[in-house]
Amino acid sequence: MALEFLDEVPPSVSALILEIVASYGSLWPLVWHTLLGYFLLFTSALPSIFSSDGRKRRYFWRILSYWRVFAIIPGVFCALLIVLIGVLVAIAPPPTDIHSDYQAALRGDYRRNVSGALVDRAERLLAQVDRTNLGIGRSGPLDIICSGGGFRGQYAGGVFSILLPLVKSGHLKTARWAGTSIGAAAAAHHATHKSFEEFSRVPYAWQAVWKPMTFWRSGVVVREMLNQSIDQRAHEELSGVLSVTVATLSWPHPSNAFFIWKQFSVTDFPTRKVLIDALAASAAIPGFTGTCFFNLFVCDWGEEDEALWLPRSVSVDGGIVANTPVFTDGAREQLVINLGFLEYSNVHTFTPTDPNHDELIRLGQDHALALLKRSSGGWAGGDAIDDSPLRVISADDAMVTDAYGAGFMRFIDLDAVPWVRSSLKYARREWVPEASSVLGAVIVAFALQYGLAQGRSKS
């Protein structure tokens, strides 16, 4: 059953489609920033173009010249992809009902021996833990943060399979949860003490219904995943406890048109539908995991009486503004699961094609066990402190404050560096750089070359 969809087209074609999906999943913030930024730049500066004042016209074209570095390669890539998706949407048949197939794979017997073995393994590892002398949570309850990262989220499932039994037994206490994209979905699932084994089987369910030839309909599968994961009264339990990060459209001035999204943290869930809508919006990559292509930016938050906290709004995947949404009030220690540090294929990150995703779960279990057994607490899973996917940040860390420059520090240390570092390590280890990594390197190289050329021309 699983991965049979790869046999429907020639291997070369399926490999190309998967690389396109992975490339777009990796670079969509850059390309959409580029196109929307140009749109805002032209519309807001339209009076300057036709102005009789030569200074205004020169100002506009000067700003435009600075934008060329962000526009040429990613702009062409995004434009071609949009045309391709538009054609596919126009000619593809309407989506079928995936509910029965998804549910059958999620709760069926396919590879049940693997998911059951993961549950047994978590129990065996927990038996090694001295529950009276844990390496974390000594100073009080923890806040749990889980970053976005597609199917890397299975690593978080492995971590939670070790930590949550300690929470249930009262040996470890949690206060708040926060997440972006799959991190928010994983947090919602485990904060309500849903089955770890069910979460570990999510990739099998995706494999049963997802097809690369209709990858732009992944939003339908995201919705089905959330409907199966979120209990009927979960919104009551998670209101005020879970923070879901989404990116909402902002309308800047031409001088800062590159920054067109702002962070919005959803913490109040009046109904189950609002909770699912927020989680779906947090994972909505345009043209990919959005509900469809042409209205993907418009998040329907329900009727007005259900969602007074946020109007109908233009929103996308929260990873574009805060992929690792730590709390900034310094209230307590935070356990951060940063999926960006995992050396993992981009293709398997953005598509359910890894036949052995259980290895990620085992890695998460091992790292959680190592963290719990460290008498001083702190870090696990990396060669150094800055290289760990599982990390404890103290309440007085400068990174989790509202001090000037702290937001930029968080973006660099928690969002940018992990993904760049892990992608380079993975490409070097496998000796087969993926298309998304190559394209990203070309964009960076072009930007550096352009910057150096501009510097020489001005000197």
PDB file of C-alpha atoms in Angstrom, residues 211-453:
ATOM      1  CA  LYS A 211       0.216  11.618  -4.644  1.00  0.00           C
ATOM      2  CA  PRO A 212       3.108  13.640  -6.091  1.00  0.00           C
ATOM      3  CA  MET A 213       1.129  14.428  -9.257  1.00  0.00           C
ATOM      4  CA  THR A 214      -1.370  16.350  -7.120  1.00  0.00           C
ATOM      5  CA  PHE A 215       0.996  17.669  -4.457  1.00  0.00           C
ATOM      6  CA  TRP A 216      -0.763  21.065  -4.409  1.00  0.00           C
ATOM      7  CA  ARG A 217      -3.726  19.355  -2.734  1.00  0.00           C
ATOM      8  CA  SER A 218      -1.703  18.432   0.349  1.00  0.00           C
ATOM      9  CA  GLY A 219      -3.850  20.856   2.344  1.00  0.00           C
ATOM     10  CA  VAL A 220      -6.727  18.377   2.131  1.00  0.00           C
ATOM     11  CA  VAL A 221      -4.520  15.722   3.731  1.00  0.00           C
ATOM     12  CA  VAL A 222      -3.381  18.191   6.408  1.00  0.00           C
ATOM     13  CA  ARG A 223      -7.014  18.819   7.311  1.00  0.00           C
ATOM     14  CA  GLU A 224      -7.741  15.098   7.491  1.00  0.00           C
ATOM     15  CA  MET A 225      -4.683  14.566   9.686  1.00  0.00           C
ATOM     16  CA  LEU A 226      -5.873  17.252  12.090  1.00  0.00           C
ATOM     17  CA  ASN A 227      -9.442  15.965  12.129  1.00  0.00           C
ATOM     18  CA  GLN A 228      -8.164  12.530  13.132  1.00  0.00           C
ATOM     19  CA  SER A 229      -5.735  13.926  15.724  1.00  0.00           C
ATOM     20  CA  ILE A 230      -7.835  16.581  17.494  1.00  0.00           C
ATOM     21  CA  ASP A 231     -10.450  15.326  19.956  1.00  0.00           C
ATOM     22  CA  GLN A 232     -13.907  16.875  20.135  1.00  0.00           C
ATOM     23  CA  ARG A 233     -13.118  18.818  23.320  1.00  0.00           C
ATOM     24  CA  ALA A 234      -9.421  19.451  22.717  1.00  0.00           C
ATOM     25  CA  HIS A 235     -10.020  23.175  22.185  1.00  0.00           C
ATOM     26  CA  GLU A 236     -11.190  23.508  25.782  1.00  0.00           C
ATOM     27  CA  GLU A 237      -8.078  21.826  27.119  1.00  0.00           C
ATOM     28  CA  LEU A 238      -5.669  23.748  24.887  1.00  0.00           C
ATOM     29  CA  SER A 239      -7.071  27.293  25.172  1.00  0.00           C
ATOM     30  CA  GLY A 240      -4.509  29.367  27.055  1.00  0.00           C
ATOM     31  CA  VAL A 241      -2.085  26.436  27.038  1.00  0.00           C
ATOM     32  CA  LEU A 242      -1.110  26.055  23.372  1.00  0.00           C
ATOM     33  CA  SER A 243       0.276  28.876  21.232  1.00  0.00           C
ATOM     34  CA  VAL A 244       0.005  28.326  17.464  1.00  0.00           C
ATOM     35  CA  THR A 245       2.141  30.575  15.275  1.00  0.00           C
ATOM     36  CA  VAL A 246       0.765  31.824  11.954  1.00  0.00           C
ATOM     37  CA  ALA A 247       2.058  34.476   9.576  1.00  0.00           C
ATOM     38  CA  THR A 248      -0.441  37.161   8.616  1.00  0.00           C
ATOM     39  CA  LEU A 249      -0.026  39.550   5.732  1.00  0.00           C
ATOM     40  CA  SER A 250       1.283  43.002   6.599  1.00  0.00           C
ATOM     41  CA  TRP A 251       1.323  46.044   4.331  1.00  0.00           C
ATOM     42  CA  PRO A 252       4.705  47.777   4.615  1.00  0.00           C
ATOM     43  CA  HIS A 253       6.227  50.864   3.101  1.00  0.00           C
ATOM     44  CA  PRO A 254       8.248  50.465  -0.105  1.00  0.00           C
ATOM     45  CA  SER A 255      11.489  50.889   1.854  1.00  0.00           C
ATOM     46  CA  ASN A 256      10.918  47.635   3.728  1.00  0.00           C
ATOM     47  CA  ALA A 257       8.800  45.740   1.215  1.00  0.00           C
ATOM     48  CA  PHE A 258      10.756  42.526   1.796  1.00  0.00           C
ATOM     49  CA  PHE A 259       9.177  42.156   5.240  1.00  0.00           C
ATOM     50  CA  ILE A 260       5.532  41.649   4.402  1.00  0.00           C
ATOM     51  CA  TRP A 261       4.512  39.106   7.040  1.00  0.00           C
ATOM     52  CA  LYS A 262       4.027  39.510  10.750  1.00  0.00           C
ATOM     53  CA  GLN A 263       3.805  36.923  13.510  1.00  0.00           C
ATOM     54  CA  PHE A 264       0.463  36.167  15.124  1.00  0.00           C
ATOM     55  CA  SER A 265       0.178  33.715  18.008  1.00  0.00           C
ATOM     56  CA  VAL A 266      -3.213  32.048  18.367  1.00  0.00           C
ATOM     57  CA  THR A 267      -3.855  31.014  21.977  1.00  0.00           C
ATOM     58  CA  ASP A 268      -7.646  31.088  22.305  1.00  0.00           C
ATOM     59  CA  PHE A 269      -9.754  28.383  20.667  1.00  0.00           C
ATOM     60  CA  PRO A 270     -13.506  28.952  21.169  1.00  0.00           C
ATOM     61  CA  THR A 271     -14.396  25.830  19.156  1.00  0.00           C
ATOM     62  CA  ARG A 272     -12.719  22.734  17.759  1.00  0.00           C
ATOM     63  CA  LYS A 273     -13.079  24.199  14.269  1.00  0.00           C
ATOM     64  CA  VAL A 274     -11.102  27.299  15.260  1.00  0.00           C
ATOM     65  CA  LEU A 275      -8.320  25.109  16.669  1.00  0.00           C
ATOM     66  CA  ILE A 276      -8.126  23.035  13.484  1.00  0.00           C
ATOM     67  CA  ASP A 277      -8.243  26.176  11.324  1.00  0.00           C
ATOM     68  CA  ALA A 278      -5.358  27.698  13.264  1.00  0.00           C
ATOM     69  CA  LEU A 279      -3.259  24.534  13.010  1.00  0.00           C
ATOM     70  CA  ALA A 280      -3.998  24.250   9.284  1.00  0.00           C
ATOM     71  CA  ALA A 281      -3.075  27.903   8.727  1.00  0.00           C
ATOM     72  CA  SER A 282       0.180  27.415  10.607  1.00  0.00           C
ATOM     73  CA  ALA A 283       1.113  24.688   8.095  1.00  0.00           C
ATOM     74  CA  ALA A 284      -0.282  26.309   4.923  1.00  0.00           C
ATOM     75  CA  ILE A 285       2.506  26.647   2.354  1.00  0.00           C
ATOM     76  CA  PRO A 286       1.083  28.464  -0.696  1.00  0.00           C
ATOM     77  CA  GLY A 287       0.471  26.113  -3.602  1.00  0.00           C
ATOM     78  CA  PHE A 288       1.400  23.101  -1.511  1.00  0.00           C
ATOM     79  CA  THR A 289      -0.308  22.555   1.855  1.00  0.00           C
ATOM     80  CA  GLY A 290      -2.831  25.363   1.376  1.00  0.00           C
ATOM     81  CA  THR A 291      -6.372  24.116   0.826  1.00  0.00           C
ATOM     82  CA  CYS A 292      -6.140  24.997  -2.866  1.00  0.00           C
ATOM     83  CA  PHE A 293      -4.118  27.230  -5.161  1.00  0.00           C
ATOM     84  CA  PHE A 294      -6.169  30.323  -5.825  1.00  0.00           C
ATOM     85  CA  ASN A 295      -7.662  31.000  -2.387  1.00  0.00           C
ATOM     86  CA  LEU A 296      -4.813  29.549  -0.379  1.00  0.00           C
ATOM     87  CA  PHE A 297      -3.959  32.851   1.280  1.00  0.00           C
ATOM     88  CA  VAL A 298      -7.436  33.370   2.728  1.00  0.00           C
ATOM     89  CA  CYS A 299      -7.880  31.511   5.998  1.00  0.00           C
ATOM     90  CA  ASP A 300     -11.502  30.892   6.845  1.00  0.00           C
ATOM     91  CA  TRP A 301     -11.533  31.122  10.620  1.00  0.00           C
ATOM     92  CA  GLY A 302     -15.196  30.214  10.873  1.00  0.00           C
ATOM     93  CA  GLU A 303     -18.237  32.325  11.587  1.00  0.00           C
ATOM     94  CA  GLU A 304     -17.683  35.645  13.314  1.00  0.00           C
ATOM     95  CA  ASP A 305     -19.159  34.436  16.571  1.00  0.00           C
ATOM     96  CA  GLU A 306     -16.595  31.620  16.577  1.00  0.00           C
ATOM     97  CA  ALA A 307     -13.526  33.724  15.919  1.00  0.00           C
ATOM     98  CA  LEU A 308     -13.826  37.196  17.361  1.00  0.00           C
ATOM     99  CA  TRP A 309     -10.151  37.069  18.308  1.00  0.00           C
ATOM    100  CA  LEU A 310      -9.038  37.255  14.659  1.00  0.00           C
ATOM    101  CA  PRO A 311     -10.930  38.429  11.573  1.00  0.00           C
ATOM    102  CA  ARG A 312     -10.824  36.577   8.305  1.00  0.00           C
ATOM    103  CA  SER A 313      -7.235  37.091   7.433  1.00  0.00           C
ATOM    104  CA  VAL A 314      -4.566  36.423   4.837  1.00  0.00           C
ATOM    105  CA  SER A 315      -2.294  33.887   6.523  1.00  0.00           C
ATOM    106  CA  VAL A 316       0.352  31.326   5.631  1.00  0.00           C
ATOM    107  CA  ASP A 317       2.770  28.885   7.272  1.00  0.00           C
ATOM    108  CA  GLY A 318       4.090  30.382  10.497  1.00  0.00           C
ATOM    109  CA  GLY A 319       7.609  29.205   9.725  1.00  0.00           C
ATOM    110  CA  ILE A 320       8.107  32.283   7.596  1.00  0.00           C
ATOM    111  CA  VAL A 321       8.123  34.506  10.698  1.00  0.00           C
ATOM    112  CA  ALA A 322       9.049  32.212  13.614  1.00  0.00           C
ATOM    113  CA  ASN A 323       9.769  28.589  12.841  1.00  0.00           C
ATOM    114  CA  THR A 324      10.855  28.037  16.450  1.00  0.00           C
ATOM    115  CA  PRO A 325       8.375  30.197  18.413  1.00  0.00           C
ATOM    116  CA  VAL A 326       9.938  30.387  21.876  1.00  0.00           C
ATOM    117  CA  PHE A 327       8.148  32.396  24.559  1.00  0.00           C
ATOM    118  CA  THR A 328       9.781  35.764  25.201  1.00  0.00           C
ATOM    119  CA  ASP A 329       8.454  36.592  28.669  1.00  0.00           C
ATOM    120  CA  GLY A 330      11.212  34.747  30.527  1.00  0.00           C
ATOM    121  CA  ALA A 331       8.665  33.050  32.769  1.00  0.00           C
ATOM    122  CA  ARG A 332      10.406  29.658  33.003  1.00  0.00           C
ATOM    123  CA  GLU A 333      12.763  27.220  31.343  1.00  0.00           C
ATOM    124  CA  GLN A 334      11.843  26.116  27.840  1.00  0.00           C
ATOM    125  CA  LEU A 335      12.483  22.737  26.270  1.00  0.00           C
ATOM    126  CA  VAL A 336      13.019  23.409  22.562  1.00  0.00           C
ATOM    127  CA  ILE A 337      12.702  20.719  19.896  1.00  0.00           C
ATOM    128  CA  ASN A 338      14.401  22.269  16.863  1.00  0.00           C
ATOM    129  CA  LEU A 339      13.790  20.028  13.855  1.00  0.00           C
ATOM    130  CA  GLY A 340      16.058  22.183  11.702  1.00  0.00           C
ATOM    131  CA  PHE A 341      19.155  20.607  13.264  1.00  0.00           C
ATOM    132  CA  LEU A 342      18.294  17.126  11.984  1.00  0.00           C
ATOM    133  CA  GLU A 343      20.468  15.973   9.081  1.00  0.00           C
ATOM    134  CA  TYR A 344      17.605  14.727   6.967  1.00  0.00           C
ATOM    135  CA  SER A 345      16.628  14.714   3.313  1.00  0.00           C
ATOM    136  CA  ASN A 346      14.585  17.679   2.087  1.00  0.00           C
ATOM    137  CA  VAL A 347      12.581  15.305  -0.099  1.00  0.00           C
ATOM    138  CA  HIS A 348      11.603  13.251   2.927  1.00  0.00           C
ATOM    139  CA  THR A 349      10.987  16.430   4.919  1.00  0.00           C
ATOM    140  CA  PHE A 350       8.325  17.730   2.549  1.00  0.00           C
ATOM    141  CA  THR A 351       6.922  14.469   1.169  1.00  0.00           C
ATOM    142  CA  PRO A 352       5.833  11.242   2.931  1.00  0.00           C
ATOM    143  CA  THR A 353       8.294   9.106   0.961  1.00  0.00           C
ATOM    144  CA  ASP A 354      10.676   7.939   3.688  1.00  0.00           C
ATOM    145  CA  PRO A 355      10.065   4.176   4.092  1.00  0.00           C
ATOM    146  CA  ASN A 356      11.931   4.200   7.414  1.00  0.00           C
ATOM    147  CA  HIS A 357      10.674   7.265   9.245  1.00  0.00           C
ATOM    148  CA  ASP A 358      10.757   5.190  12.427  1.00  0.00           C
ATOM    149  CA  GLU A 359      14.499   5.879  12.567  1.00  0.00           C
ATOM    150  CA  LEU A 360      13.677   9.525  13.308  1.00  0.00           C
ATOM    151  CA  ILE A 361      11.433   8.415  16.161  1.00  0.00           C
ATOM    152  CA  ARG A 362      14.179   6.241  17.629  1.00  0.00           C
ATOM    153  CA  LEU A 363      16.599   9.160  17.397  1.00  0.00           C
ATOM    154  CA  GLY A 364      14.148  11.376  19.287  1.00  0.00           C
ATOM    155  CA  GLN A 365      13.737   8.714  21.953  1.00  0.00           C
ATOM    156  CA  ASP A 366      17.509   8.372  22.367  1.00  0.00           C
ATOM    157  CA  HIS A 367      18.027  12.128  22.634  1.00  0.00           C
ATOM    158  CA  ALA A 368      15.218  12.494  25.191  1.00  0.00           C
ATOM    159  CA  LEU A 369      16.704   9.701  27.283  1.00  0.00           C
ATOM    160  CA  ALA A 370      20.169  11.310  27.140  1.00  0.00           C
ATOM    161  CA  LEU A 371      18.720  14.644  28.256  1.00  0.00           C
ATOM    162  CA  LEU A 372      16.844  13.117  31.172  1.00  0.00           C
ATOM    163  CA  LYS A 373      19.913  11.217  32.386  1.00  0.00           C
ATOM    164  CA  ARG A 374      22.171  14.269  32.367  1.00  0.00           C
ATOM    165  CA  SER A 375      22.382  15.324  35.986  1.00  0.00           C
ATOM    166  CA  SER A 376      23.003  18.950  35.024  1.00  0.00           C
ATOM    167  CA  GLY A 377      20.293  19.121  32.348  1.00  0.00           C
ATOM    168  CA  GLY A 378      20.943  21.188  29.235  1.00  0.00           C
ATOM    169  CA  TRP A 379      21.525  19.671  25.820  1.00  0.00           C
ATOM    170  CA  ALA A 380      21.277  16.419  23.922  1.00  0.00           C
ATOM    171  CA  GLY A 381      21.947  14.998  20.506  1.00  0.00           C
ATOM    172  CA  GLY A 382      24.690  17.255  19.148  1.00  0.00           C
ATOM    173  CA  ASP A 383      28.456  17.398  19.130  1.00  0.00           C
ATOM    174  CA  ALA A 384      28.275  20.806  20.787  1.00  0.00           C
ATOM    175  CA  ILE A 385      25.707  22.996  22.483  1.00  0.00           C
ATOM    176  CA  ASP A 386      24.883  24.864  19.285  1.00  0.00           C
ATOM    177  CA  ASP A 387      24.335  21.667  17.311  1.00  0.00           C
ATOM    178  CA  SER A 388      21.507  20.031  19.221  1.00  0.00           C
ATOM    179  CA  PRO A 389      17.910  19.419  18.097  1.00  0.00           C
ATOM    180  CA  LEU A 390      16.873  19.070  21.746  1.00  0.00           C
ATOM    181  CA  ARG A 391      17.723  22.045  23.900  1.00  0.00           C
ATOM    182  CA  VAL A 392      16.802  23.643  27.218  1.00  0.00           C
ATOM    183  CA  ILE A 393      16.832  27.451  27.314  1.00  0.00           C
ATOM    184  CA  SER A 394      16.966  29.076  30.725  1.00  0.00           C
ATOM    185  CA  ALA A 395      14.467  31.733  31.717  1.00  0.00           C
ATOM    186  CA  ASP A 396      17.155  34.437  31.855  1.00  0.00           C
ATOM    187  CA  ASP A 397      18.701  33.684  28.461  1.00  0.00           C
ATOM    188  CA  ALA A 398      19.097  36.857  26.398  1.00  0.00           C
ATOM    189  CA  MET A 399      17.536  35.067  23.431  1.00  0.00           C
ATOM    190  CA  VAL A 400      14.100  34.811  25.066  1.00  0.00           C
ATOM    191  CA  THR A 401      13.644  38.468  25.967  1.00  0.00           C
ATOM    192  CA  ASP A 402      12.134  41.426  24.155  1.00  0.00           C
ATOM    193  CA  ALA A 403      15.452  43.272  24.276  1.00  0.00           C
ATOM    194  CA  TYR A 404      16.625  45.135  21.203  1.00  0.00           C
ATOM    195  CA  GLY A 405      18.112  42.691  18.700  1.00  0.00           C
ATOM    196  CA  ALA A 406      16.814  39.568  20.481  1.00  0.00           C
ATOM    197  CA  GLY A 407      14.352  38.811  17.681  1.00  0.00           C
ATOM    198  CA  PHE A 408      17.110  38.860  15.075  1.00  0.00           C
ATOM    199  CA  MET A 409      19.263  36.658  17.316  1.00  0.00           C
ATOM    200  CA  ARG A 410      16.426  34.137  17.578  1.00  0.00           C
ATOM    201  CA  PHE A 411      15.974  34.095  13.810  1.00  0.00           C
ATOM    202  CA  ILE A 412      19.678  33.427  13.232  1.00  0.00           C
ATOM    203  CA  ASP A 413      20.274  30.905  16.034  1.00  0.00           C
ATOM    204  CA  LEU A 414      16.972  29.024  15.977  1.00  0.00           C
ATOM    205  CA  ASP A 415      15.713  29.270  12.393  1.00  0.00           C
ATOM    206  CA  ALA A 416      18.395  30.125   9.833  1.00  0.00           C
ATOM    207  CA  VAL A 417      21.568  28.452  11.122  1.00  0.00           C
ATOM    208  CA  PRO A 418      20.029  25.034  11.944  1.00  0.00           C
ATOM    209  CA  TRP A 419      18.544  24.503   8.493  1.00  0.00           C
ATOM    210  CA  VAL A 420      21.583  25.752   6.588  1.00  0.00           C
ATOM    211  CA  ARG A 421      23.989  23.724   8.711  1.00  0.00           C
ATOM    212  CA  SER A 422      22.007  20.486   8.584  1.00  0.00           C
ATOM    213  CA  SER A 423      21.401  20.762   4.823  1.00  0.00           C
ATOM    214  CA  LEU A 424      25.115  21.227   4.137  1.00  0.00           C
ATOM    215  CA  LYS A 425      26.044  18.332   6.426  1.00  0.00           C
ATOM    216  CA  TYR A 426      23.470  16.050   4.816  1.00  0.00           C
ATOM    217  CA  ALA A 427      24.618  16.944   1.288  1.00  0.00           C
ATOM    218  CA  ARG A 428      28.256  16.372   2.242  1.00  0.00           C
ATOM    219  CA  ARG A 429      27.490  13.043   3.902  1.00  0.00           C
ATOM    220  CA  GLU A 430      25.352  11.687   1.062  1.00  0.00           C
ATOM    221  CA  TRP A 431      27.505  13.183  -1.713  1.00  0.00           C
ATOM    222  CA  VAL A 432      24.281  13.846  -3.648  1.00  0.00           C
ATOM    223  CA  PRO A 433      23.216  17.480  -3.082  1.00  0.00           C
ATOM    224  CA  GLU A 434      19.485  17.915  -3.509  1.00  0.00           C
ATOM    225  CA  ALA A 435      17.991  20.347  -5.975  1.00  0.00           C
ATOM    226  CA  SER A 436      16.759  22.647  -3.210  1.00  0.00           C
ATOM    227  CA  SER A 437      20.223  22.827  -1.659  1.00  0.00           C
ATOM    228  CA  VAL A 438      21.810  23.571  -5.012  1.00  0.00           C
ATOM    229  CA  LEU A 439      19.263  26.271  -5.831  1.00  0.00           C
ATOM    230  CA  GLY A 440      19.701  27.833  -2.410  1.00  0.00           C
ATOM    231  CA  ALA A 441      23.479  27.882  -2.846  1.00  0.00           C
ATOM    232  CA  VAL A 442      23.106  29.508  -6.282  1.00  0.00           C
ATOM    233  CA  ILE A 443      20.884  32.241  -4.828  1.00  0.00           C
ATOM    234  CA  VAL A 444      23.324  32.940  -1.992  1.00  0.00           C
ATOM    235  CA  ALA A 445      26.282  32.950  -4.382  1.00  0.00           C
ATOM    236  CA  PHE A 446      24.470  35.330  -6.714  1.00  0.00           C
ATOM    237  CA  ALA A 447      23.613  37.639  -3.834  1.00  0.00           C
ATOM    238  CA  LEU A 448      27.214  37.714  -2.636  1.00  0.00           C
ATOM    239  CA  GLN A 449      28.524  38.313  -6.136  1.00  0.00           C
ATOM    240  CA  TYR A 450      26.036  41.122  -6.667  1.00  0.00           C
ATOM    241  CA  GLY A 451      26.918  42.706  -3.334  1.00  0.00           C
ATOM    242  CA  LEU A 452      30.635  42.602  -4.105  1.00  0.00           C
ATOM    243  CA  ALA A 453      30.049  44.085  -7.546  1.00  0.00           C
TER     244      ALA A 453
END
